[in-house]
CSV table of C-alpha atoms in Angstrom, one decimal:
chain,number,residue,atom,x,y,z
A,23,UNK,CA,-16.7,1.6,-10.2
A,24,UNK,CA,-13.9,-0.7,-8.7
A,25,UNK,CA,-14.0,-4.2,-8.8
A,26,UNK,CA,-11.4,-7.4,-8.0
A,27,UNK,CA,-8.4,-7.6,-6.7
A,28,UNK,CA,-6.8,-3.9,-5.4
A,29,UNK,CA,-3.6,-4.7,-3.4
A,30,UNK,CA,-2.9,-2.8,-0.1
A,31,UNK,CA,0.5,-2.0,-1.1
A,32,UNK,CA,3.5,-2.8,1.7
A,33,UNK,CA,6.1,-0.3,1.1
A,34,UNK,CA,9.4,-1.1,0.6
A,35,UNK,CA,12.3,0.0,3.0
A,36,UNK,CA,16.0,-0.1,3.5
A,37,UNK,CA,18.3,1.4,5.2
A,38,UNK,CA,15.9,3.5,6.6
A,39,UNK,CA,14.6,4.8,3.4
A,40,UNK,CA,12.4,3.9,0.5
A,41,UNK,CA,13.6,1.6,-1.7
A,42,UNK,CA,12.5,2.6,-5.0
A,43,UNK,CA,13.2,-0.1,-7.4
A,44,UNK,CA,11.7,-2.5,-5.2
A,45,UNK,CA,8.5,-0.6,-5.0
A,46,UNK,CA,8.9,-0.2,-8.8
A,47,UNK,CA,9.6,-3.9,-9.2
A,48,UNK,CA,6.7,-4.6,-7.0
A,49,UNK,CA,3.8,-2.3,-8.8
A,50,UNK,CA,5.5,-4.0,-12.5
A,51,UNK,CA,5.1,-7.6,-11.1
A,52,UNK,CA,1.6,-7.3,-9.4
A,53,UNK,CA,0.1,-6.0,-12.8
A,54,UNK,CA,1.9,-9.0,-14.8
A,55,UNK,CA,0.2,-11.4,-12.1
A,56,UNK,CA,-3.3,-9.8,-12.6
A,57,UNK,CA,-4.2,-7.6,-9.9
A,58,UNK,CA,-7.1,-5.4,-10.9
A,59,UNK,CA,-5.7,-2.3,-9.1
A,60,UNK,CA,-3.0,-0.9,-6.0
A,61,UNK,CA,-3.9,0.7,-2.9
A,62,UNK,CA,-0.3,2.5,-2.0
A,63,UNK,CA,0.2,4.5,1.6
A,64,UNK,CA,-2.9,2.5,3.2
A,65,UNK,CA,-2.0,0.9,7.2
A,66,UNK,CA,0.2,-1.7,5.3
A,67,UNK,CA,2.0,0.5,3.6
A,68,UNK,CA,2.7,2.0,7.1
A,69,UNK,CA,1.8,5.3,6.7
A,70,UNK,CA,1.3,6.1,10.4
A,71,UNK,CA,4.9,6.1,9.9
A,72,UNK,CA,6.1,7.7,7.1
A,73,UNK,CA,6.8,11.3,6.2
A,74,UNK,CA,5.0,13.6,4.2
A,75,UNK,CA,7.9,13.8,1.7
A,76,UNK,CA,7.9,10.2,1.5
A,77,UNK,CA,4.3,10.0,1.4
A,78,UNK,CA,4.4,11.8,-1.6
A,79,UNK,CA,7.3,9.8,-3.0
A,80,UNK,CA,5.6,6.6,-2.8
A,81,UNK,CA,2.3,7.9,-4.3
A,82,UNK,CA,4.6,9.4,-7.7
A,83,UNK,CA,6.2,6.1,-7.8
A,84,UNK,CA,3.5,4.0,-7.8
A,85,UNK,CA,1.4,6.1,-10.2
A,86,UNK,CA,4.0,6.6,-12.1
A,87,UNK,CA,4.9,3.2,-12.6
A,88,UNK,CA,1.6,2.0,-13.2
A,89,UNK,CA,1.0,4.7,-16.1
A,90,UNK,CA,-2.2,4.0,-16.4
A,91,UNK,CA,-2.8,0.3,-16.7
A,92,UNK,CA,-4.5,-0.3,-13.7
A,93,UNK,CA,-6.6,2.0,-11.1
A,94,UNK,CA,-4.2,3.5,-8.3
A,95,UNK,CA,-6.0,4.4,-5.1
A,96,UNK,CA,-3.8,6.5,-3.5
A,97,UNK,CA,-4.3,6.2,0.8
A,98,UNK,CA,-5.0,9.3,2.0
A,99,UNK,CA,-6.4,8.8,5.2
A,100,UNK,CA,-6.2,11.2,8.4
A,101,UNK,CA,-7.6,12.3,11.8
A,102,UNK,CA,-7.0,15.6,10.6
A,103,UNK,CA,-9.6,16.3,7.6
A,104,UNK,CA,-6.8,19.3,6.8
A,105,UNK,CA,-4.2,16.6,6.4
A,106,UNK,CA,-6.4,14.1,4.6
A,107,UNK,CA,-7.5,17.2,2.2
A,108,UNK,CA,-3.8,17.9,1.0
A,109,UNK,CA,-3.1,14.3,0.7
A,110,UNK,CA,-6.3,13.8,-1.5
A,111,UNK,CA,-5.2,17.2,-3.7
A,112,UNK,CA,-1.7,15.9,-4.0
A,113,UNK,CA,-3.1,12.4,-5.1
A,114,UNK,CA,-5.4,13.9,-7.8
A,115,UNK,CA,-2.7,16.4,-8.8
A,116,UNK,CA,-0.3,12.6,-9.1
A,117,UNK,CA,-3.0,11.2,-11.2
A,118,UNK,CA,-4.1,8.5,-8.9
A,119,UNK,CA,-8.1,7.2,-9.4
A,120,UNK,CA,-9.7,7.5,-6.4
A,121,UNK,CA,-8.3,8.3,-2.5
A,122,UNK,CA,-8.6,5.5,0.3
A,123,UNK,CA,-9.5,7.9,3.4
A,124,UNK,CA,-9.9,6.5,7.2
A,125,UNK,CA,-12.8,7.1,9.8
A,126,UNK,CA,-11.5,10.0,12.3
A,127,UNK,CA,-9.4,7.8,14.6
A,128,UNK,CA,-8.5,8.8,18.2
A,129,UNK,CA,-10.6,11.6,18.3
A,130,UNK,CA,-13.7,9.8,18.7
A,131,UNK,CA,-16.0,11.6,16.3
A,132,UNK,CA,-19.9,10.9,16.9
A,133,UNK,CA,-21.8,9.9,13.6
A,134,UNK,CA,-22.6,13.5,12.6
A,135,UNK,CA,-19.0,14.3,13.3
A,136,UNK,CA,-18.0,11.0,10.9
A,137,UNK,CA,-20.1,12.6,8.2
A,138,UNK,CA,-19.2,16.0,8.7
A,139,UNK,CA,-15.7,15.0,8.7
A,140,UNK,CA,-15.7,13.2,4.8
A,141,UNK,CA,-18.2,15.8,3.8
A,142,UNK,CA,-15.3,18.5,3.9
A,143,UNK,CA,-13.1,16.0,2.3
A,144,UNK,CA,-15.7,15.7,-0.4
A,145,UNK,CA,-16.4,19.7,-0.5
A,146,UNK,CA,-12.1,20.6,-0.5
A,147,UNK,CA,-11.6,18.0,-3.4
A,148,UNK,CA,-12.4,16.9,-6.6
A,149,UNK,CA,-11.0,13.2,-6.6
A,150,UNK,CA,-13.7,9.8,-6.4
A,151,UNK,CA,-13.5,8.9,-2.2
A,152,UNK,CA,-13.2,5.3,-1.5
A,153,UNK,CA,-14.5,5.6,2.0
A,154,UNK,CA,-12.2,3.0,5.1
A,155,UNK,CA,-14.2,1.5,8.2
A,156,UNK,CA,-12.2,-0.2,10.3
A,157,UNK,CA,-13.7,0.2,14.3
A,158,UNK,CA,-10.6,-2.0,15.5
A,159,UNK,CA,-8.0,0.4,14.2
A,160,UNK,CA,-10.1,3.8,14.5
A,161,UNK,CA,-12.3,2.8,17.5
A,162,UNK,CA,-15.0,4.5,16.0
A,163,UNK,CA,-17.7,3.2,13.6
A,164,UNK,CA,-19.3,4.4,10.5
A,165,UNK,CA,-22.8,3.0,10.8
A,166,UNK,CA,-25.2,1.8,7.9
A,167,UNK,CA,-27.2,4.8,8.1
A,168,UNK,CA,-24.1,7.3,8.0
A,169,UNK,CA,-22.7,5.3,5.3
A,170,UNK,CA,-25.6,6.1,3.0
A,171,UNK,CA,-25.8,9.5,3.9
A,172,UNK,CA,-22.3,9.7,2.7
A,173,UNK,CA,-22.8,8.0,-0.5
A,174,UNK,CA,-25.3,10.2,-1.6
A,175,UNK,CA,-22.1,12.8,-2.3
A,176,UNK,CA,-21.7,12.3,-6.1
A,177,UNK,CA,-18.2,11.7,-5.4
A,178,UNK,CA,-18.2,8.8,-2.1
A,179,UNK,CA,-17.9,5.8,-4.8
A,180,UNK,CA,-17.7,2.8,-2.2
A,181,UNK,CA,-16.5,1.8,1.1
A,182,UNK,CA,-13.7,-0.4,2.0
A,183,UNK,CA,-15.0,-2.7,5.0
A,184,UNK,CA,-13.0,-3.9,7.5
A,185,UNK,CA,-15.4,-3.9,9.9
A,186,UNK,CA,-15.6,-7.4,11.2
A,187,UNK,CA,-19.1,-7.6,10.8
A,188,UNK,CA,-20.3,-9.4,8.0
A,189,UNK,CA,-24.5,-7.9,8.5
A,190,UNK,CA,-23.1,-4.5,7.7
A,191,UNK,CA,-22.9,-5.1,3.5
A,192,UNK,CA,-26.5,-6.2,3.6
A,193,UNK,CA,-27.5,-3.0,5.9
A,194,UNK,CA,-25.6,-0.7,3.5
A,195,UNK,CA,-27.2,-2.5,0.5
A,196,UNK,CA,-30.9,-1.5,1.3
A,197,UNK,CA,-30.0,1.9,2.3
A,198,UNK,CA,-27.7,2.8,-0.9
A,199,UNK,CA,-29.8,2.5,-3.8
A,200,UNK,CA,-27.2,4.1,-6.4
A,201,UNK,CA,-23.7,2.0,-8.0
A,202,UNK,CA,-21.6,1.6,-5.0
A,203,UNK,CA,-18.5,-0.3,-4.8
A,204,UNK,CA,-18.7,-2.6,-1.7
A,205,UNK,CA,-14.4,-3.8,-1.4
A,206,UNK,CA,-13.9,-6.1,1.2
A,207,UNK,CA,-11.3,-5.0,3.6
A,208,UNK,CA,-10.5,-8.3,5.4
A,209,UNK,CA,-9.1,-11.5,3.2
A,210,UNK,CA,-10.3,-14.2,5.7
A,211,UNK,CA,-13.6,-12.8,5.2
A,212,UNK,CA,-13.9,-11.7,1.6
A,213,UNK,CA,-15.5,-14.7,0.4
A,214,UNK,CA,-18.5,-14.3,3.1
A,215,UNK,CA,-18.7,-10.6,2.0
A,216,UNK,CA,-18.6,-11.6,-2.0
A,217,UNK,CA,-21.4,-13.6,-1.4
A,218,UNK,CA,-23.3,-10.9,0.2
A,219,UNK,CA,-22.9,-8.3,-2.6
A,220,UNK,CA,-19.4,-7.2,-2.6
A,221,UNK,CA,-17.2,-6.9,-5.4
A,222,UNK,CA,-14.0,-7.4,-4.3
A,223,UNK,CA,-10.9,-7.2,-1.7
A,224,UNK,CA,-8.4,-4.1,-1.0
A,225,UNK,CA,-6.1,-7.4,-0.1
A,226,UNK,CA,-3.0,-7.6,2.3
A,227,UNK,CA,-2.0,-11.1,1.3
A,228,UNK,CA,-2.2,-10.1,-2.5
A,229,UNK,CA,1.2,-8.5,-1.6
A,230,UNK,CA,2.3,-12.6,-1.8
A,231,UNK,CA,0.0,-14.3,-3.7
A,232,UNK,CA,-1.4,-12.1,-6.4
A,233,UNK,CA,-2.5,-14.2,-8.8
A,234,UNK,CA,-4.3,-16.7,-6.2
A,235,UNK,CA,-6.2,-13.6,-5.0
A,236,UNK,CA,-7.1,-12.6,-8.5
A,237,UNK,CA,-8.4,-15.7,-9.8
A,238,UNK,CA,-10.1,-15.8,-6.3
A,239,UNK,CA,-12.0,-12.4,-6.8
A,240,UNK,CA,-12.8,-13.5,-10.5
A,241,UNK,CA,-14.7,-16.6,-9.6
A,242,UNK,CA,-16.7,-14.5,-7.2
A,243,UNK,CA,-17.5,-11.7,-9.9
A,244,UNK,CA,-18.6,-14.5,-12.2
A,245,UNK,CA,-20.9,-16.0,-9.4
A,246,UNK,CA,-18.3,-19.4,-9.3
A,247,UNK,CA,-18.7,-19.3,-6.1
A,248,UNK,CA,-17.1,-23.2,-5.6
A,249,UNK,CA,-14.3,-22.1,-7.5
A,250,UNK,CA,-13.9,-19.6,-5.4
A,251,UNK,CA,-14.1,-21.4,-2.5
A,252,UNK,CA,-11.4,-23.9,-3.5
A,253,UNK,CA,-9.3,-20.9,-3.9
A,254,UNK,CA,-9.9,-19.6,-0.6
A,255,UNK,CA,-9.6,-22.5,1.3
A,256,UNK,CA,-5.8,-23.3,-0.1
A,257,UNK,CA,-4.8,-19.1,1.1
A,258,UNK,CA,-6.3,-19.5,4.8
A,259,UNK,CA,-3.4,-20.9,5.9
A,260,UNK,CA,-1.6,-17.8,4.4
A,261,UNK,CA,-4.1,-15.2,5.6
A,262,UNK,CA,-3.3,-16.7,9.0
A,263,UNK,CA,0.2,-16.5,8.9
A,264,UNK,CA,0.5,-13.0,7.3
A,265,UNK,CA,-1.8,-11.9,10.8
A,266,UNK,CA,0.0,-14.0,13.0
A,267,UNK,CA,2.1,-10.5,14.0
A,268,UNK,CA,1.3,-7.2,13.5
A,269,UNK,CA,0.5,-6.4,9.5
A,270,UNK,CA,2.6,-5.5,7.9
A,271,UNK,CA,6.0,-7.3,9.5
A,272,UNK,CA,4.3,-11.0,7.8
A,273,UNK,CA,3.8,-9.5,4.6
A,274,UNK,CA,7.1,-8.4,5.0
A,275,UNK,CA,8.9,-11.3,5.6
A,276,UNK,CA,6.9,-13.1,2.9
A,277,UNK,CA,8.0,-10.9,0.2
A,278,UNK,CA,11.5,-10.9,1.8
A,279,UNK,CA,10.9,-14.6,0.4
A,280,UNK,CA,10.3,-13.5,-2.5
A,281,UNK,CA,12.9,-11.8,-3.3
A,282,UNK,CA,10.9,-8.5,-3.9
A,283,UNK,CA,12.1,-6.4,-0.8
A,284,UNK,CA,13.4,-6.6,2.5
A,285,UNK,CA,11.5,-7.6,5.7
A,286,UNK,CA,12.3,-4.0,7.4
A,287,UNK,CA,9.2,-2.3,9.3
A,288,UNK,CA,9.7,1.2,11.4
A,289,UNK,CA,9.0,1.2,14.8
A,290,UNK,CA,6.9,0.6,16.6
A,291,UNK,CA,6.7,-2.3,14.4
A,292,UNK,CA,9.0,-5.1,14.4
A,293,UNK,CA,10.0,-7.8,12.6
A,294,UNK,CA,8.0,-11.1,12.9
A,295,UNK,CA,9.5,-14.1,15.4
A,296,UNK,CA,11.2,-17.3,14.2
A,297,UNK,CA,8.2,-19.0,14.9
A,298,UNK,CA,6.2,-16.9,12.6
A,299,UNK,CA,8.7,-17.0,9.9
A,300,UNK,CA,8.9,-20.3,9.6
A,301,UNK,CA,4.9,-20.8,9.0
A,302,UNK,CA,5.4,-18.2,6.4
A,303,UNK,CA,7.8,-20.0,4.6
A,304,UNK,CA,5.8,-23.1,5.2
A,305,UNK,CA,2.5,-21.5,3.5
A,306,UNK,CA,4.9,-20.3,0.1
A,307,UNK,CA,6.3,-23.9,0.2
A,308,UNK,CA,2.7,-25.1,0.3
A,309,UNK,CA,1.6,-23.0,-2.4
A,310,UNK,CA,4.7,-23.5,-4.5
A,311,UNK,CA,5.5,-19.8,-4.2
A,312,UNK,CA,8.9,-20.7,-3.7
């Protein structure tokens, strides 16, 4: 089962192109700050945007990088259950641990068409499926009841929620009666959703502050729940700011702070405002991140 901190990678670009020793850099210094896991070619890593070839590229890299010393949860999310099936096949033939795959978005699927949907993922694959609900992106919803219909395939492991509604973990939890592992999909939330059951965060703002988010999901897995409230409260500000724009230009910029890549998105993303950078850099300076 997954657990703690997982890190919704931001991929790396310049000049157009991957940049491959940043990403490498990247995946090297999250491990060293204690991040229990990487989610690479998720919506942060913008792979609405990306192409298959680099897709793939960015999943070797990071798997390979990692080599094993923490889980890699390769996205592998489409509308297109064809699409999402290769991607899933190409993860599992990479090595990754699990896939991260997306509710049918723009085509509107009813709840029998959700299901059927990740039940031919399930059925064309053989790698654990991390399942993504996010109604604000996707404009559809995977309800309770569809949820645990899914997780009774032996290989639907746990969901990622990003569905805004803090109820939905205690729906899920009386319908799933098997191991399930319950990752928040929101940081502002995560402590709320902790509390409730979860286990942990597939994080945006662990791109910036790793080790704040790590020792954040440890005090919730040890039930430290002051601790981990302490925590949280000095990364609002930062979860704030990393939204203020369109994820993933914040997150961007931050690590463009950092020194760990540039700040370039692809359209139709763009880079964040002045305004926006300079809360940014206000939050690190806060934090003593730089």
């Amino acid at each position: 089962m997954f657990s703690g901190s997982y890190v919704a990678l931001i991929t790396p670009f310049r000049a157009g192109v991957v940049d491959e020793p940043a990403l490498r850099n990247m995946v090297n210094w999250q491990i060293e700050q204690g991040s229990n896991g990487l989610v690479p070619m998720g919506t942060t890593g913008e792979s609405p945007t990306v192409t298959l070839a680099e897709h793939e590229q960015v999943m070797r890299i990071v798997i390979e990088e990692t080599a094993g010393r923490i889980p890699v949860i390769a996205g592998a999310g489409s509308n297109n259950p064809l699409e999402s099936v290769h991607y899933a096949r190409l993860a599992e033939d990479l090595g990754a641990n699990a896939i991260l795959c997306v509710a049918g978005y723009y085509n509107r699927p009813s709840q029998e068409g959700l299901y059927q949907h990740f039940h031919y993922l399930h059925e064309h694959s053989n790698i654990p499926i991390i399942i993504y609900n996010i109604p604000p992106r996707t404009v559809v919803d995977i309800k309770a009841e569809t949820m645990a219909r899914l997780a009774q395939l032996p290989r639907v492991l746990g969901v990622k929620d990003a569905t805004g509604d803090l109820t939905r973990i205690c729906q899920e939890r009386q319908l799933i009666q098997q191991p399930f592992s319950y990752l928040s999909g929101d940081d502002m939330t995560a402590l709320a959703y902790n509390a409730s059951g979860g286990q942990g965060c597939i994080s945006v703002t662990a791109n910036i502050a790793p080790k704040l988010c790590a020792q954040f999901q440890t005090a919730c897995l040890t039930g430290t729940y002051r601790e981990a409230l302490v925590i949280h409260e000095k990364l609002v500000p930062l979860h704030q700011a990393l939204f203020r724009e369109p994820n993933p230009s914040g997150p961007k910029y931050a690590a463009s702070l950092l020194g760990l890549c540039s700040d370039e998105v692809r359209l139709p993303l763009i880079p964040v405002s002045q305004a926006t950078k300079a809360e940014i850099h206000q939050c690190l300076e806060h934090l003593a991140l730089i």
